[in-house]
Amino acid sequence: MKNNQFALLPVDSSQVLAELKLTKFVDEHVLAAATIPSAFQLLLEKTFPEVEDQSALNTKLGTLLATPKCDAFTWITTAKLVTADVFYRIALQLLEFLPEVDFDVENPLSSMDKMQLPTVRTNQFDRETLYEAWYLLLNTHTKNGKTLLDRLATRGYFQPLMYETDTPRPLFFNGKAQPVFDTRNLLHEVVYIETDFDTDNDGQRDLVKAEIIRPIDTDLQVPVLFTASPYNQGTNDEHGAKLTHKVDVPLTRKKPAEVEYASIEHHANLEPTVAAREISAETEDATETFAREQSYTLNDYFLARGYAVIYSSGIGSKDSQGLQTTGDEYEVASAKAVVEWVHGDRVAFTNKVDNIAIKASWSNGKVAMTGRSYLGTLATAVATTGVAGLETIVSEAAISSWYDYYRSNGLVIAPGGYPGEDADVLAEETFSRRKQPGDFYQVKDRYQAYLDQMGIDQDRETGSYNEFWDARNYLKDVANIKADVIMVHGLNDWNVKPEQVNNLWHALDAAKVNKKIILHQGEHIYINAMRSIDFTDMMNLWFAHKLYGLDNHAPELLPNVLIQDNVTPETWHAEQDWDNIADKHVFHLNSGQLGDEPGTGKVSFMDQVGEAAFKGYTTDVDAWEHLIKAPKSALSTNRALFQTVPLERAEIIDGRVIVKLRVKSSVNFGMLSCQLVDYGEAKRFNIKPTPLGVKLDSGFQWREDMLNEFTLASKATPFKMISKGHINLQNRTNAWQSDDLRADQFVDIELALQPTYYHLPANHQLGLVVYATDFGMTVRGNQDITYTIDESASQIDVPFMA
Amino acid sequence: MKNNQFALLPVDSSQVLAELKLTKFVDEHVLAAATIPSAFQLLLEKTFPEVEDQSALNTKLGTLLATPKCDAFTWITTAKLVTADVFYRIALQLLEFLPEVDFDVENPLSSMDKMQLPTVRTNQFDRETLYEAWYLLLNTHTKNGKTLLDRLATRGYFQPLMYETDTPRPLFFNGKAQPVFDTRNLLHEVVYIETDFDTDNDGQRDLVKAEIIRPIDTDLQVPVLFTASPYNQGTNDEHGAKLTHKVDVPLTRKKPAEVEYASIEHHANLEPTVAAREISAETEDATETFAREQSYTLNDYFLARGYAVIYSSGIGSKDSQGLQTTGDEYEVASAKAVVEWVHGDRVAFTNKVDNIAIKASWSNGKVAMTGRSYLGTLATAVATTGVAGLETIVSEAAISSWYDYYRSNGLVIAPGGYPGEDADVLAEETFSRRKQPGDFYQVKDRYQAYLDQMGIDQDRETGSYNEFWDARNYLKDVANIKADVIMVHGLNDWNVKPEQVNNLWHALDAAKVNKKIILHQGEHIYINAMRSIDFTDMMNLWFAHKLYGLDNHAPELLPNVLIQDNVTPETWHAEQDWDNIADKHVFHLNSGQLGDEPGTGKVSFMDQVGEAAFKGYTTDVDAWEHLIKAPKSALSTNRALFQTVPLERAEIIDGRVIVKLRVKSSVNFGMLSCQLVDYGEAKRFNIKPTPLGVKLDSGFQWREDMLNEFTLASKATPFKMISKGHINLQNRTNAWQSDDLRADQFVDIELALQPTYYHLPANHQLGLVVYATDFGMTVRGNQDITYTIDESASQIDVPFMA
């Protein structure tokens, strides 16, 4: 186990003492303790909140080893001083580590160091260093996730303090809010927020349902974590599956045409077409409740710490009104409306009929948006509106432009794992008004007409960028962002691909906001239950700063760029920037090699495979993925492979590899796919984090998550795909213009592969595989097309970190 | 979806009305309603406990379709009568089914029938039939698990009733307790129960920690669900792994010896050797609490319904005293002690030091034991003591004799998936006093000596039954059982194998108690979240009867034998008995066939495989399992295969297939393994139940489970193992005597395979595969041994159901 804590705030000894007093660790008894050992004893007793009588406390102290042969209770009866050796032997046990299994009972300090657990070193603790060490220990992560103080809270430490008048609420400790809010008595309220528009054309502005969970305390104004999730009111999986498009269709030639961007630019228009409802009355009291929302465990954690949480599914969802427009200005505005209501700038009603207005008077008006995938996408999108009250977003695995999600460089490209999905399929999936047949029946015809039109506008025929996609490109408006942005993305996310966050990362330079990014080795996952990174603590520090205005140095303390290593588990690199390498290393394609000198040959491969193989690959994409196997694979004739010699030293690829090819197709249309591959026998990370079998509490008798961590697979593999990219040979200029292409005409293409940060070990070979049909992502026409690469003008530019 | 509800209690119309009044569905407004439609409207409004004002209720009614083209709110404004068509169209939606996806909106009644959802049929409801239909609907399972009333409770239905004085507590509805207890304010208490013995030899009787969770109501005496789980205080996985025995060791010859059972019989001795503690004081108030126990979701469900729950890990576990004796009379007595304390027959203390006694005055003295695997094993074991207060046990996937868990017929046989595990390994795993280094240090030497002795006594050398195993055979004492017994077991459980429950099932004939058995198609799993069976309801009915004394006909209503079909999903067979076929069908082994006539040939196979293959199979047991592939497999020379012709009609194998073989070994020792196989291309059940993506609540804002169901695999498979068995050729007489065997000497063996209930489809072939080394279960010596079967005296006796 290697501990990594980026949210550990260094504080001086006066603050240590003040915070230990605030949290009742240092009380009158500790202050009055005659000796350091007896002060230590009193502190230790506080780590057993389950027991109250002295005998039982003594018994509990007896369960800890103070020296290799003496328990802590016995030791304390004769101890004259507290050494670091004794302190950290006991500390390791409090941190849930075990002798033999986790640490060397003879050498606790070296075990602390080895696991990167912070220590205060001294031969003999005095009162000040004892407090400092105790404070640091409370803020240190245990073996089983979260800080020791979090674990103590989970075991009831804050229960007696919860309703005491001298307990501040929120209570900040080391710059982070602590669980002193009673999660067993949270308020659950529903309100209906009025938008400015009427997407379902029923003559009334669309109302959007919001589910609010907040502390019962009425004397306190709290900030909001808001997750906009079109999935939260249920999904229509059967209908979505039915609408899913066929992908075993041929690629076709596009009619060449010059297209100016201005001609396809979308101009958002949210002008109201119907009048707002007239407010009939005002109230403080919601009249609708709910039992259980579909929650994000990160939000759950903050419900115990003085934050309200709101979930809303937006227009077209169950209990709301309107249509599902899949990411355009209307859906974004319906999420933005929630922020506006919290901030006091928009009206909400207690129900959909009586026009009784209700204000978020319990809120301090400050909002953070959270969530992954579509949820994080909406966070990003709402941020680009510059809405007041939105102080920050935590945008995880988020889409920054929907074109890049369902298309790429003039091709229909499926999100990994979802061939045939498209914007209309997602609309059908998330139009949860279907779940209420009486309501759905009213809107059915209008909905179907809208959905049919979406099917046309998204244009699967050409795969080109058009006004439909421009309406769903948030990168255009990044300069409007006023909220600070935390981005989280998996470097192995082939659903929402890494360029989505990369484009946002770069575009944010135009906005005058703080930006931070965390890149992990996962696919399309959350990281708030991952043991090796204190993501939840970081967010706690961040939200305290952004939403409660606490001066805790969060912007400076949290690294701007944090990247998980792909070779060594539990290793995170703090960097200054990502994808900012100016001088890229050029490898020329040369006779199957990636080398220093340009080649002179021509390399051909065909697209078509045998009929049986084709059928097999369409149902088993994993089998097709052996395409990249070297030196030979069952698909050797369907690809061109180029490899470096084994690398003399390890390299970091930081950013986007550019593939420049001179290439021709045997017909007058065509597409290319490229994969960058790490060749070398190695035990690599398992694709998914390994569950560690440990429940992770969000508070005292509150909701739970399961701790996980990336581990090395038990077996070595010979290669791993690093990155990929796809391009239509008729989209050499850009994604919206169809260039001409003639059969057997060499053309030059330039393709930026998905950005990465990849640790390529020494002795491995870097490889490029060029092919056409990507069974997991492109259309699959199994067409009789041959592609030929002219090596003399083909190269890759690789951003090796210096 | 096919609904199966065995706990649906038929009641007359007066009870319908009384219970509807009790639960406030029928109140003064409903009684006063002028028309049937308006009574129906009021009932429907009660299904939306989230809203309070009439406008919102109207909106909610508008979300339901009453006719294919009219919502329920609009319909009700003009309705003159309520037809079954309208009632069940709405009912289906209340049950969370959707038009198009789940039911035909034009024909709701036929959809109800198709899904086996019960109905009251009438052309036009009058008040009495409306109430009956409403009552039945409340008791009907929804698409997403549990009854509609349970789902309403989850959404808050009982919240306003919870603290009303006219709400009975417990509240029984249709014979089952409802969630009217506040799970947000349960009491959590720890007590230390004194046993009669001192296994760790520290001069004091072993104290056993018990964790109690119970309703806060002090005016009520409640029964207890008690789960004895040695795992609950944590496990020592690393130490367990370290002690795991090598299985790549040769089988060896045992010295022949006649052994009488009497010479190896164990005589339990629990005579106290040290004095009991002197009680210093008595109290009503526990002084130790806990935040979160390791819970069984079935118990969670009953915490909302007026039951207390106790978990105890027994001697040798963290916070308790004593050693871990793995299933002998001491461990059993330490679990029995908990029942005795609840029943008022034993002393418990508030802590381990002060000798302050505390009584379970909040209890009604009645206990049910629950839990799976080791937990269910202890339930069975405690029941065999005949302890007062234990009214029933629900013994799931439980061991009835530990010999049958780690051994079989004179062989070391691993539980499936755990080669090398043994009683001592399990002791090491569960001796959680290791988790408290200060405590462990005190007992370390005594513990190690005990563990070493266990390693000797379990005798992996011979694999024979001896006194060690006799001390852990609960079948000997089944006649003492006074508690009614519910058994649950997976017919595909190769960890705790089906003979464990089969032996208990038969042995229970000697006890004068009710016995019920549920056999499912799972492996070693719980079934309380499985959609197609109302297991939780059954237990609710059962516990109400056994622990609250409710006259609800549970013993008669619940089937004695309930078996899940292995061919058709969601199908359960209620039978009178299991494994009670007197006339078995004989198939003779004859030239590779299982036929009507005895064969005349000799069939040989060898045990040894090539070195590379051996290494491969030891690390990949799945690959070895292709041994049974027909007609050929990579291991064809390592087996003898016999198959019937394709069966003309489907058959049910009900019970134990007996394999009778005349066989010789090429050396003077040997073992045989047999598998009974279903040969035939078919889509079979997935091995694990499929998660349905639906949260299953235990009550209102209380803990959750995930709904699941067995589904058919997407691909057909050519065969499936039905059952298996193993025997040492030197244990032809019984498991404790070593018979002589000479090289090349034919001997007759009779081997009962694991019992089953297997639906063998028509056109499939039944097969028998005979071999020696079982890579998943036996030792693996890879020895040069040839076995030969004499077909002339070899047959299998198959219990086909008539």
Coordinates of C-alpha atoms in Angstrom, one line a residue, chain A residues 49-53 55-56 59-60 62-65 68-71 74 93 97-102 143 154-156 184-186 188 192 209 236 238-239 242 286-295 319 350-354 434-442 444 620 695 697 700-701 704 715, chain B residues 49-53 55-56 59-60 62-65 68-71 74 93 97-102 143 154-156 184-186 188 192 209 236 238-239 242 286-295 319 350-354 434-442 444 620 695 697 700-701 704 715:
Chain A
P49 CA -16.1 6.1 20.6
E50 CA -18.0 2.8 21.0
V51 CA -17.3 2.5 24.7
E52 CA -17.9 4.8 27.6
D53 CA -16.7 3.2 30.8
S55 CA -12.7 -0.6 32.2
A56 CA -13.8 -1.0 28.6
T59 CA -9.6 -3.2 27.5
K60 CA -9.6 -1.5 24.1
G62 CA -5.0 -3.4 25.6
T63 CA -5.8 -4.6 22.1
L64 CA -3.0 -2.3 20.7
L65 CA 0.6 -3.3 20.9
P68 CA 6.6 -5.7 20.2
K69 CA 5.9 -7.5 23.5
C70 CA 3.6 -5.1 25.5
D71 CA 0.1 -3.9 24.9
T74 CA 0.1 -2.1 30.2
Q93 CA -2.7 -0.1 14.2
F97 CA -2.6 -1.9 9.5
L98 CA -1.6 -5.2 11.0
P99 CA 1.8 -6.6 12.1
E100 CA 3.1 -9.4 9.9
V101 CA 0.6 -8.6 7.2
D102 CA 1.2 -4.9 6.6
K143 CA -5.4 1.1 5.1
T154 CA -18.0 6.5 10.8
R155 CA -17.6 4.8 14.2
G156 CA -19.6 7.5 16.0
R184 CA -30.6 10.2 9.4
N185 CA -32.9 13.3 9.4
L186 CA -32.2 15.0 6.1
H188 CA -36.2 15.5 1.0
Y192 CA -40.7 22.2 -10.2
K209 CA -38.4 18.6 -11.5
N236 CA -36.0 3.2 -21.6
E238 CA -35.8 -1.6 -24.6
H239 CA -36.8 1.4 -26.7
K242 CA -34.8 -1.0 -30.7
A286 CA -42.4 22.1 -0.2
T287 CA -45.4 19.7 -0.5
E288 CA -43.7 16.8 -2.4
T289 CA -41.1 14.6 -1.0
F290 CA -39.2 11.5 -2.2
A291 CA -37.6 8.5 -0.5
R292 CA -34.5 7.7 -2.5
E293 CA -32.8 9.5 -5.3
Q294 CA -30.3 7.9 -7.6
S295 CA -27.3 9.3 -6.0
D319 CA -42.3 14.2 -13.8
T350 CA -44.4 23.3 -5.3
N351 CA -46.3 21.4 -7.9
K352 CA -47.1 21.5 -11.6
V353 CA -50.6 23.0 -11.2
D354 CA -51.1 25.5 -8.4
R434 CA -42.3 7.2 -21.2
K435 CA -42.3 5.8 -17.7
Q436 CA -45.6 7.5 -17.0
P437 CA -48.0 6.2 -19.7
G438 CA -50.8 8.6 -18.9
D439 CA -48.4 11.6 -19.4
F440 CA -46.6 10.0 -22.3
Y441 CA -49.8 9.5 -24.2
Q442 CA -50.3 13.3 -24.3
K444 CA -46.4 10.9 -27.8
D620 CA -16.9 -10.8 -30.9
K695 CA -17.0 -0.8 2.7
D697 CA -18.7 5.0 4.6
F700 CA -22.1 7.7 10.5
Q701 CA -24.7 5.0 9.6
E704 CA -21.6 3.2 1.6
K715 CA -0.6 -12.6 -16.3
Chain B
P49 CA -47.3 8.9 -0.5
E50 CA -44.8 11.5 -1.8
V51 CA -47.4 14.2 -2.4
E52 CA -50.0 15.8 -0.1
D53 CA -52.0 18.4 -2.0
S55 CA -53.5 19.1 -7.4
A56 CA -50.4 17.0 -7.2
T59 CA -51.3 15.1 -11.6
K60 CA -50.0 11.8 -10.3
G62 CA -52.8 11.6 -14.7
T63 CA -49.6 9.7 -15.1
L64 CA -51.5 6.4 -15.3
L65 CA -53.4 5.2 -18.3
P68 CA -55.5 2.9 -24.0
K69 CA -56.3 6.5 -24.7
C70 CA -57.3 8.1 -21.4
D71 CA -55.3 8.8 -18.3
T74 CA -59.5 12.2 -16.7
Q93 CA -48.7 0.3 -13.9
F97 CA -44.9 -2.7 -15.6
L98 CA -44.9 -0.6 -18.7
P99 CA -47.1 -0.7 -21.9
E100 CA -45.2 -1.9 -25.0
V101 CA -42.3 -3.2 -22.9
D102 CA -44.0 -5.5 -20.4
K143 CA -41.8 -6.0 -11.6
T154 CA -40.2 2.1 0.7
R155 CA -41.7 5.3 -0.8
G156 CA -42.9 6.4 2.7
R184 CA -33.2 5.4 11.5
N185 CA -33.2 5.2 15.2
L186 CA -32.4 1.6 16.0
H188 CA -27.0 -0.7 18.8
Y192 CA -20.3 -10.1 26.4
K209 CA -19.2 -10.7 22.1
N236 CA -7.1 -13.3 8.3
E238 CA -3.1 -13.6 4.3
H239 CA -2.6 -16.1 7.2
K242 CA -0.2 -19.1 4.0
A286 CA -25.5 -1.5 27.7
T287 CA -22.3 0.6 27.8
E288 CA -20.8 -0.3 24.4
T289 CA -22.2 0.4 21.0
F290 CA -21.2 -0.1 17.4
A291 CA -21.9 1.7 14.2
R292 CA -22.1 -0.9 11.5
E293 CA -22.3 -4.7 11.8
Q294 CA -21.6 -7.0 8.9
S295 CA -25.2 -7.7 8.1
D319 CA -13.3 -8.8 21.0
T350 CA -21.6 -5.0 29.7
N351 CA -17.9 -5.3 29.4
K352 CA -15.1 -7.9 29.9
V353 CA -13.9 -6.5 33.2
D354 CA -16.5 -5.2 35.5
R434 CA -5.3 -11.6 15.4
K435 CA -6.9 -8.3 14.4
Q436 CA -6.1 -7.0 17.9
P437 CA -2.3 -7.3 18.2
G438 CA -2.2 -6.4 21.9
D439 CA -4.8 -9.1 22.7
F440 CA -3.3 -11.6 20.2
Y441 CA 0.1 -11.4 21.7
Q442 CA -1.3 -12.8 25.0
K444 CA -0.4 -16.4 20.6
D620 CA -6.4 -23.5 -14.9
K695 CA -32.2 -1.6 -5.9
D697 CA -35.1 -1.7 -0.2
F700 CA -37.9 3.3 4.2
Q701 CA -34.5 5.0 3.7
E704 CA -30.6 -1.9 0.1
K715 CA -24.9 -19.0 -26.1

